[in-house]
Amino acid sequence: MSNTDLSNQDAVAKLKELAESIDFAMLCTDMAAKPFHAIPMSTKKVDADGRIWFLSGRDSTHNDNIRRDNQVEVLYSDPSSMRFLNVYGKAEIRRDREILKELYGSADDSWFDGLDDPNLSAIEIAPLQAHYWDVKGNRLVALLKMGWGGVTGSEPDLAQHGDLKM
């Protein structure tokens, strides 16, 4: 596994690629508690500055936790493609109508009563630290390298990982 740290726009691009392609993540709040609070969330977008956006209920436990302590961890995992992302950052709850309008889709009707639902809010996460793990090349090539490593006894370089510095 090779280490490849990325910075600036390369880091934002990698974060965006992974977060939007994996989509679902575990949003961890109340980090000082044992156990901390974790809930699955669907990524609505990653903006040009690398901020991650989710929709959320204003009255939710995780929103309450963010109001008390805005430090959060977001964990993305796609074991089938061997892609992972860990983001530590500061969260803010947003109620701006334009932001909600941009993020809201018809699938969100399962959780909210439309864009005018008074319980609708957005969570904006500004990354402070991020680390990724990603397979090199495509999955088929990685599987072939794993097989070759098993036959030869060598350790194949299948993946890369690194810090994302934005």
PDB file of N, CA and C in Angstrom, residues 13-74:
ATOM      1  N   ALA A  13     -10.943  17.305  -4.670  1.00  0.00           N
ATOM      2  CA  ALA A  13     -11.447  16.424  -5.729  1.00  0.00           C
ATOM      3  C   ALA A  13     -11.543  14.974  -5.249  1.00  0.00           C
ATOM      4  N   LYS A  14     -10.552  14.513  -4.510  1.00  0.00           N
ATOM      5  CA  LYS A  14     -10.565  13.141  -3.998  1.00  0.00           C
ATOM      6  C   LYS A  14     -11.682  12.958  -2.968  1.00  0.00           C
ATOM      7  N   LEU A  15     -11.819  13.932  -2.065  1.00  0.00           N
ATOM      8  CA  LEU A  15     -12.884  13.871  -1.070  1.00  0.00           C
ATOM      9  C   LEU A  15     -14.245  13.831  -1.766  1.00  0.00           C
ATOM     10  N   LYS A  16     -14.441  14.689  -2.751  1.00  0.00           N
ATOM     11  CA  LYS A  16     -15.708  14.750  -3.497  1.00  0.00           C
ATOM     12  C   LYS A  16     -15.975  13.434  -4.216  1.00  0.00           C
ATOM     13  N   GLU A  17     -14.956  12.911  -4.883  1.00  0.00           N
ATOM     14  CA  GLU A  17     -15.096  11.647  -5.618  1.00  0.00           C
ATOM     15  C   GLU A  17     -15.533  10.516  -4.683  1.00  0.00           C
ATOM     16  N   LEU A  18     -14.853  10.382  -3.561  1.00  0.00           N
ATOM     17  CA  LEU A  18     -15.166   9.287  -2.643  1.00  0.00           C
ATOM     18  C   LEU A  18     -16.505   9.486  -1.938  1.00  0.00           C
ATOM     19  N   ALA A  19     -16.739  10.670  -1.385  1.00  0.00           N
ATOM     20  CA  ALA A  19     -17.967  10.915  -0.622  1.00  0.00           C
ATOM     21  C   ALA A  19     -19.205  10.790  -1.499  1.00  0.00           C
ATOM     22  N   GLU A  20     -19.148  11.313  -2.710  1.00  0.00           N
ATOM     23  CA  GLU A  20     -20.333  11.265  -3.560  1.00  0.00           C
ATOM     24  C   GLU A  20     -20.540   9.897  -4.193  1.00  0.00           C
ATOM     25  N   SER A  21     -19.470   9.157  -4.436  1.00  0.00           N
ATOM     26  CA  SER A  21     -19.653   7.828  -5.035  1.00  0.00           C
ATOM     27  C   SER A  21     -20.049   6.790  -3.986  1.00  0.00           C
ATOM     28  N   ILE A  22     -19.539   6.927  -2.769  1.00  0.00           N
ATOM     29  CA  ILE A  22     -19.932   6.005  -1.700  1.00  0.00           C
ATOM     30  C   ILE A  22     -21.320   6.394  -1.175  1.00  0.00           C
ATOM     31  N   ASP A  23     -21.628   7.673  -1.131  1.00  0.00           N
ATOM     32  CA  ASP A  23     -22.917   8.248  -0.760  1.00  0.00           C
ATOM     33  C   ASP A  23     -23.233   8.121   0.720  1.00  0.00           C
ATOM     34  N   PHE A  24     -23.512   6.919   1.210  1.00  0.00           N
ATOM     35  CA  PHE A  24     -23.919   6.787   2.609  1.00  0.00           C
ATOM     36  C   PHE A  24     -22.716   6.749   3.536  1.00  0.00           C
ATOM     37  N   ALA A  25     -22.862   7.444   4.639  1.00  0.00           N
ATOM     38  CA  ALA A  25     -21.785   7.529   5.631  1.00  0.00           C
ATOM     39  C   ALA A  25     -22.400   7.434   7.013  1.00  0.00           C
ATOM     40  N   MET A  26     -21.563   7.163   7.976  1.00  0.00           N
ATOM     41  CA  MET A  26     -21.967   7.233   9.376  1.00  0.00           C
ATOM     42  C   MET A  26     -21.501   8.587   9.899  1.00  0.00           C
ATOM     43  N   LEU A  27     -22.468   9.399  10.337  1.00  0.00           N
ATOM     44  CA  LEU A  27     -22.169  10.685  10.944  1.00  0.00           C
ATOM     45  C   LEU A  27     -22.094  10.472  12.459  1.00  0.00           C
ATOM     46  N   CYS A  28     -20.935  10.774  13.018  1.00  0.00           N
ATOM     47  CA  CYS A  28     -20.704  10.558  14.445  1.00  0.00           C
ATOM     48  C   CYS A  28     -20.697  11.904  15.162  1.00  0.00           C
ATOM     49  N   THR A  29     -21.545  12.010  16.200  1.00  0.00           N
ATOM     50  CA  THR A  29     -21.640  13.223  16.997  1.00  0.00           C
ATOM     51  C   THR A  29     -21.507  12.840  18.472  1.00  0.00           C
ATOM     52  N   ASP A  30     -21.483  13.851  19.328  1.00  0.00           N
ATOM     53  CA  ASP A  30     -21.319  13.638  20.770  1.00  0.00           C
ATOM     54  C   ASP A  30     -20.076  12.784  21.014  1.00  0.00           C
ATOM     55  N   MET A  31     -18.984  13.228  20.410  1.00  0.00           N
ATOM     56  CA  MET A  31     -17.745  12.453  20.354  1.00  0.00           C
ATOM     57  C   MET A  31     -17.137  12.157  21.725  1.00  0.00           C
ATOM     58  N   ALA A  32     -17.425  12.962  22.726  1.00  0.00           N
ATOM     59  CA  ALA A  32     -16.852  12.728  24.047  1.00  0.00           C
ATOM     60  C   ALA A  32     -17.564  11.603  24.788  1.00  0.00           C
ATOM     61  N   ALA A  33     -18.778  11.279  24.356  1.00  0.00           N
ATOM     62  CA  ALA A  33     -19.558  10.238  25.041  1.00  0.00           C
ATOM     63  C   ALA A  33     -19.048   8.853  24.657  1.00  0.00           C
ATOM     64  N   LYS A  34     -19.301   7.898  25.549  1.00  0.00           N
ATOM     65  CA  LYS A  34     -18.983   6.502  25.256  1.00  0.00           C
ATOM     66  C   LYS A  34     -20.243   5.691  25.497  1.00  0.00           C
ATOM     67  N   PRO A  35     -20.900   5.206  24.485  1.00  0.00           N
ATOM     68  CA  PRO A  35     -20.536   5.326  23.079  1.00  0.00           C
ATOM     69  C   PRO A  35     -20.978   6.674  22.511  1.00  0.00           C
ATOM     70  N   PHE A  36     -20.286   7.126  21.472  1.00  0.00           N
ATOM     71  CA  PHE A  36     -20.707   8.332  20.778  1.00  0.00           C
ATOM     72  C   PHE A  36     -21.938   7.993  19.931  1.00  0.00           C
ATOM     73  N   HIS A  37     -22.592   9.004  19.411  1.00  0.00           N
ATOM     74  CA  HIS A  37     -23.811   8.824  18.622  1.00  0.00           C
ATOM     75  C   HIS A  37     -23.427   8.703  17.144  1.00  0.00           C
ATOM     76  N   ALA A  38     -23.929   7.684  16.470  1.00  0.00           N
ATOM     77  CA  ALA A  38     -23.647   7.491  15.040  1.00  0.00           C
ATOM     78  C   ALA A  38     -24.948   7.179  14.319  1.00  0.00           C
ATOM     79  N   ILE A  39     -25.109   7.790  13.145  1.00  0.00           N
ATOM     80  CA  ILE A  39     -26.324   7.602  12.366  1.00  0.00           C
ATOM     81  C   ILE A  39     -25.968   7.607  10.881  1.00  0.00           C
ATOM     82  N   PRO A  40     -26.609   6.740  10.081  1.00  0.00           N
ATOM     83  CA  PRO A  40     -26.340   6.762   8.648  1.00  0.00           C
ATOM     84  C   PRO A  40     -26.956   8.000   7.992  1.00  0.00           C
ATOM     85  N   MET A  41     -26.211   8.599   7.095  1.00  0.00           N
ATOM     86  CA  MET A  41     -26.655   9.794   6.377  1.00  0.00           C
ATOM     87  C   MET A  41     -26.292   9.657   4.907  1.00  0.00           C
ATOM     88  N   SER A  42     -27.101  10.252   4.055  1.00  0.00           N
ATOM     89  CA  SER A  42     -26.833  10.262   2.618  1.00  0.00           C
ATOM     90  C   SER A  42     -26.242  11.613   2.223  1.00  0.00           C
ATOM     91  N   THR A  43     -25.098  11.584   1.580  1.00  0.00           N
ATOM     92  CA  THR A  43     -24.419  12.803   1.164  1.00  0.00           C
ATOM     93  C   THR A  43     -25.220  13.495   0.075  1.00  0.00           C
ATOM     94  N   LYS A  44     -25.534  14.757   0.295  1.00  0.00           N
ATOM     95  CA  LYS A  44     -26.265  15.534  -0.702  1.00  0.00           C
ATOM     96  C   LYS A  44     -25.315  16.165  -1.709  1.00  0.00           C
ATOM     97  N   LYS A  45     -24.183  16.645  -1.217  1.00  0.00           N
ATOM     98  CA  LYS A  45     -23.168  17.186  -2.131  1.00  0.00           C
ATOM     99  C   LYS A  45     -21.896  17.454  -1.352  1.00  0.00           C
ATOM    100  N   VAL A  46     -20.818  17.589  -2.108  1.00  0.00           N
ATOM    101  CA  VAL A  46     -19.556  18.110  -1.591  1.00  0.00           C
ATOM    102  C   VAL A  46     -19.272  19.339  -2.442  1.00  0.00           C
ATOM    103  N   ASP A  47     -19.160  20.492  -1.800  1.00  0.00           N
ATOM    104  CA  ASP A  47     -19.005  21.731  -2.573  1.00  0.00           C
ATOM    105  C   ASP A  47     -17.546  21.974  -2.976  1.00  0.00           C
ATOM    106  N   ALA A  48     -17.312  23.077  -3.643  1.00  0.00           N
ATOM    107  CA  ALA A  48     -15.984  23.391  -4.189  1.00  0.00           C
ATOM    108  C   ALA A  48     -14.918  23.569  -3.116  1.00  0.00           C
ATOM    109  N   ASP A  49     -15.334  23.820  -1.880  1.00  0.00           N
ATOM    110  CA  ASP A  49     -14.381  23.976  -0.778  1.00  0.00           C
ATOM    111  C   ASP A  49     -14.195  22.688   0.011  1.00  0.00           C
ATOM    112  N   GLY A  50     -14.848  21.600  -0.430  1.00  0.00           N
ATOM    113  CA  GLY A  50     -14.729  20.320   0.254  1.00  0.00           C
ATOM    114  C   GLY A  50     -15.690  20.151   1.417  1.00  0.00           C
ATOM    115  N   ARG A  51     -16.624  21.086   1.591  1.00  0.00           N
ATOM    116  CA  ARG A  51     -17.609  20.944   2.659  1.00  0.00           C
ATOM    117  C   ARG A  51     -18.649  19.901   2.254  1.00  0.00           C
ATOM    118  N   ILE A  52     -18.991  19.047   3.198  1.00  0.00           N
ATOM    119  CA  ILE A  52     -19.946  17.960   2.964  1.00  0.00           C
ATOM    120  C   ILE A  52     -21.302  18.408   3.500  1.00  0.00           C
ATOM    121  N   TRP A  53     -22.354  18.126   2.714  1.00  0.00           N
ATOM    122  CA  TRP A  53     -23.703  18.571   3.056  1.00  0.00           C
ATOM    123  C   TRP A  53     -24.652  17.386   3.181  1.00  0.00           C
ATOM    124  N   PHE A  54     -25.469  17.415   4.241  1.00  0.00           N
ATOM    125  CA  PHE A  54     -26.527  16.439   4.476  1.00  0.00           C
ATOM    126  C   PHE A  54     -27.828  17.189   4.788  1.00  0.00           C
ATOM    127  N   LEU A  55     -28.946  16.530   4.626  1.00  0.00           N
ATOM    128  CA  LEU A  55     -30.218  17.029   5.148  1.00  0.00           C
ATOM    129  C   LEU A  55     -30.497  16.322   6.454  1.00  0.00           C
ATOM    130  N   SER A  56     -31.195  17.018   7.344  1.00  0.00           N
ATOM    131  CA  SER A  56     -31.427  16.461   8.673  1.00  0.00           C
ATOM    132  C   SER A  56     -32.667  17.084   9.300  1.00  0.00           C
ATOM    133  N   GLY A  57     -33.234  16.383  10.259  1.00  0.00           N
ATOM    134  CA  GLY A  57     -34.348  16.923  11.032  1.00  0.00           C
ATOM    135  C   GLY A  57     -33.840  17.857  12.118  1.00  0.00           C
ATOM    136  N   ARG A  58     -34.454  19.028  12.236  1.00  0.00           N
ATOM    137  CA  ARG A  58     -34.041  19.996  13.255  1.00  0.00           C
ATOM    138  C   ARG A  58     -34.141  19.413  14.654  1.00  0.00           C
ATOM    139  N   ASP A  59     -35.111  18.520  14.850  1.00  0.00           N
ATOM    140  CA  ASP A  59     -35.337  17.966  16.189  1.00  0.00           C
ATOM    141  C   ASP A  59     -34.602  16.648  16.431  1.00  0.00           C
ATOM    142  N   SER A  60     -33.664  16.312  15.570  1.00  0.00           N
ATOM    143  CA  SER A  60     -32.957  15.029  15.687  1.00  0.00           C
ATOM    144  C   SER A  60     -31.906  15.061  16.793  1.00  0.00           C
ATOM    145  N   THR A  61     -31.562  13.884  17.265  1.00  0.00           N
ATOM    146  CA  THR A  61     -30.520  13.761  18.291  1.00  0.00           C
ATOM    147  C   THR A  61     -29.194  14.302  17.788  1.00  0.00           C
ATOM    148  N   HIS A  62     -28.834  13.992  16.541  1.00  0.00           N
ATOM    149  CA  HIS A  62     -27.538  14.464  16.038  1.00  0.00           C
ATOM    150  C   HIS A  62     -27.515  15.989  15.881  1.00  0.00           C
ATOM    151  N   ASN A  63     -28.639  16.612  15.515  1.00  0.00           N
ATOM    152  CA  ASN A  63     -28.668  18.076  15.476  1.00  0.00           C
ATOM    153  C   ASN A  63     -28.501  18.656  16.885  1.00  0.00           C
ATOM    154  N   ASP A  64     -29.176  18.048  17.866  1.00  0.00           N
ATOM    155  CA  ASP A  64     -29.005  18.492  19.259  1.00  0.00           C
ATOM    156  C   ASP A  64     -27.541  18.368  19.680  1.00  0.00           C
ATOM    157  N   ASN A  65     -26.922  17.245  19.323  1.00  0.00           N
ATOM    158  CA  ASN A  65     -25.507  17.040  19.658  1.00  0.00           C
ATOM    159  C   ASN A  65     -24.620  18.098  19.011  1.00  0.00           C
ATOM    160  N   ILE A  66     -24.896  18.424  17.749  1.00  0.00           N
ATOM    161  CA  ILE A  66     -24.097  19.427  17.030  1.00  0.00           C
ATOM    162  C   ILE A  66     -24.268  20.801  17.669  1.00  0.00           C
ATOM    163  N   ARG A  67     -25.456  21.115  18.124  1.00  0.00           N
ATOM    164  CA  ARG A  67     -25.674  22.410  18.788  1.00  0.00           C
ATOM    165  C   ARG A  67     -24.836  22.513  20.075  1.00  0.00           C
ATOM    166  N   ARG A  68     -24.631  21.399  20.760  1.00  0.00           N
ATOM    167  CA  ARG A  68     -23.824  21.395  21.990  1.00  0.00           C
ATOM    168  C   ARG A  68     -22.322  21.346  21.698  1.00  0.00           C
ATOM    169  N   ASP A  69     -21.932  20.560  20.697  1.00  0.00           N
ATOM    170  CA  ASP A  69     -20.509  20.380  20.352  1.00  0.00           C
ATOM    171  C   ASP A  69     -20.451  20.061  18.859  1.00  0.00           C
ATOM    172  N   ASN A  70     -19.899  20.975  18.097  1.00  0.00           N
ATOM    173  CA  ASN A  70     -19.951  20.820  16.643  1.00  0.00           C
ATOM    174  C   ASN A  70     -18.825  19.968  16.046  1.00  0.00           C
ATOM    175  N   GLN A  71     -18.041  19.302  16.862  1.00  0.00           N
ATOM    176  CA  GLN A  71     -17.014  18.389  16.343  1.00  0.00           C
ATOM    177  C   GLN A  71     -17.680  17.080  15.922  1.00  0.00           C
ATOM    178  N   VAL A  72     -17.426  16.666  14.689  1.00  0.00           N
ATOM    179  CA  VAL A  72     -18.042  15.453  14.152  1.00  0.00           C
ATOM    180  C   VAL A  72     -17.003  14.628  13.389  1.00  0.00           C
ATOM    181  N   GLU A  73     -17.343  13.380  13.205  1.00  0.00           N
ATOM    182  CA  GLU A  73     -16.540  12.464  12.376  1.00  0.00           C
ATOM    183  C   GLU A  73     -17.513  11.854  11.372  1.00  0.00           C
ATOM    184  N   VAL A  74     -17.100  11.782  10.117  1.00  0.00           N
ATOM    185  CA  VAL A  74     -17.914  11.180   9.068  1.00  0.00           C
ATOM    186  C   VAL A  74     -17.114  10.023   8.487  1.00  0.00           C
TER     187      VAL A  74
END
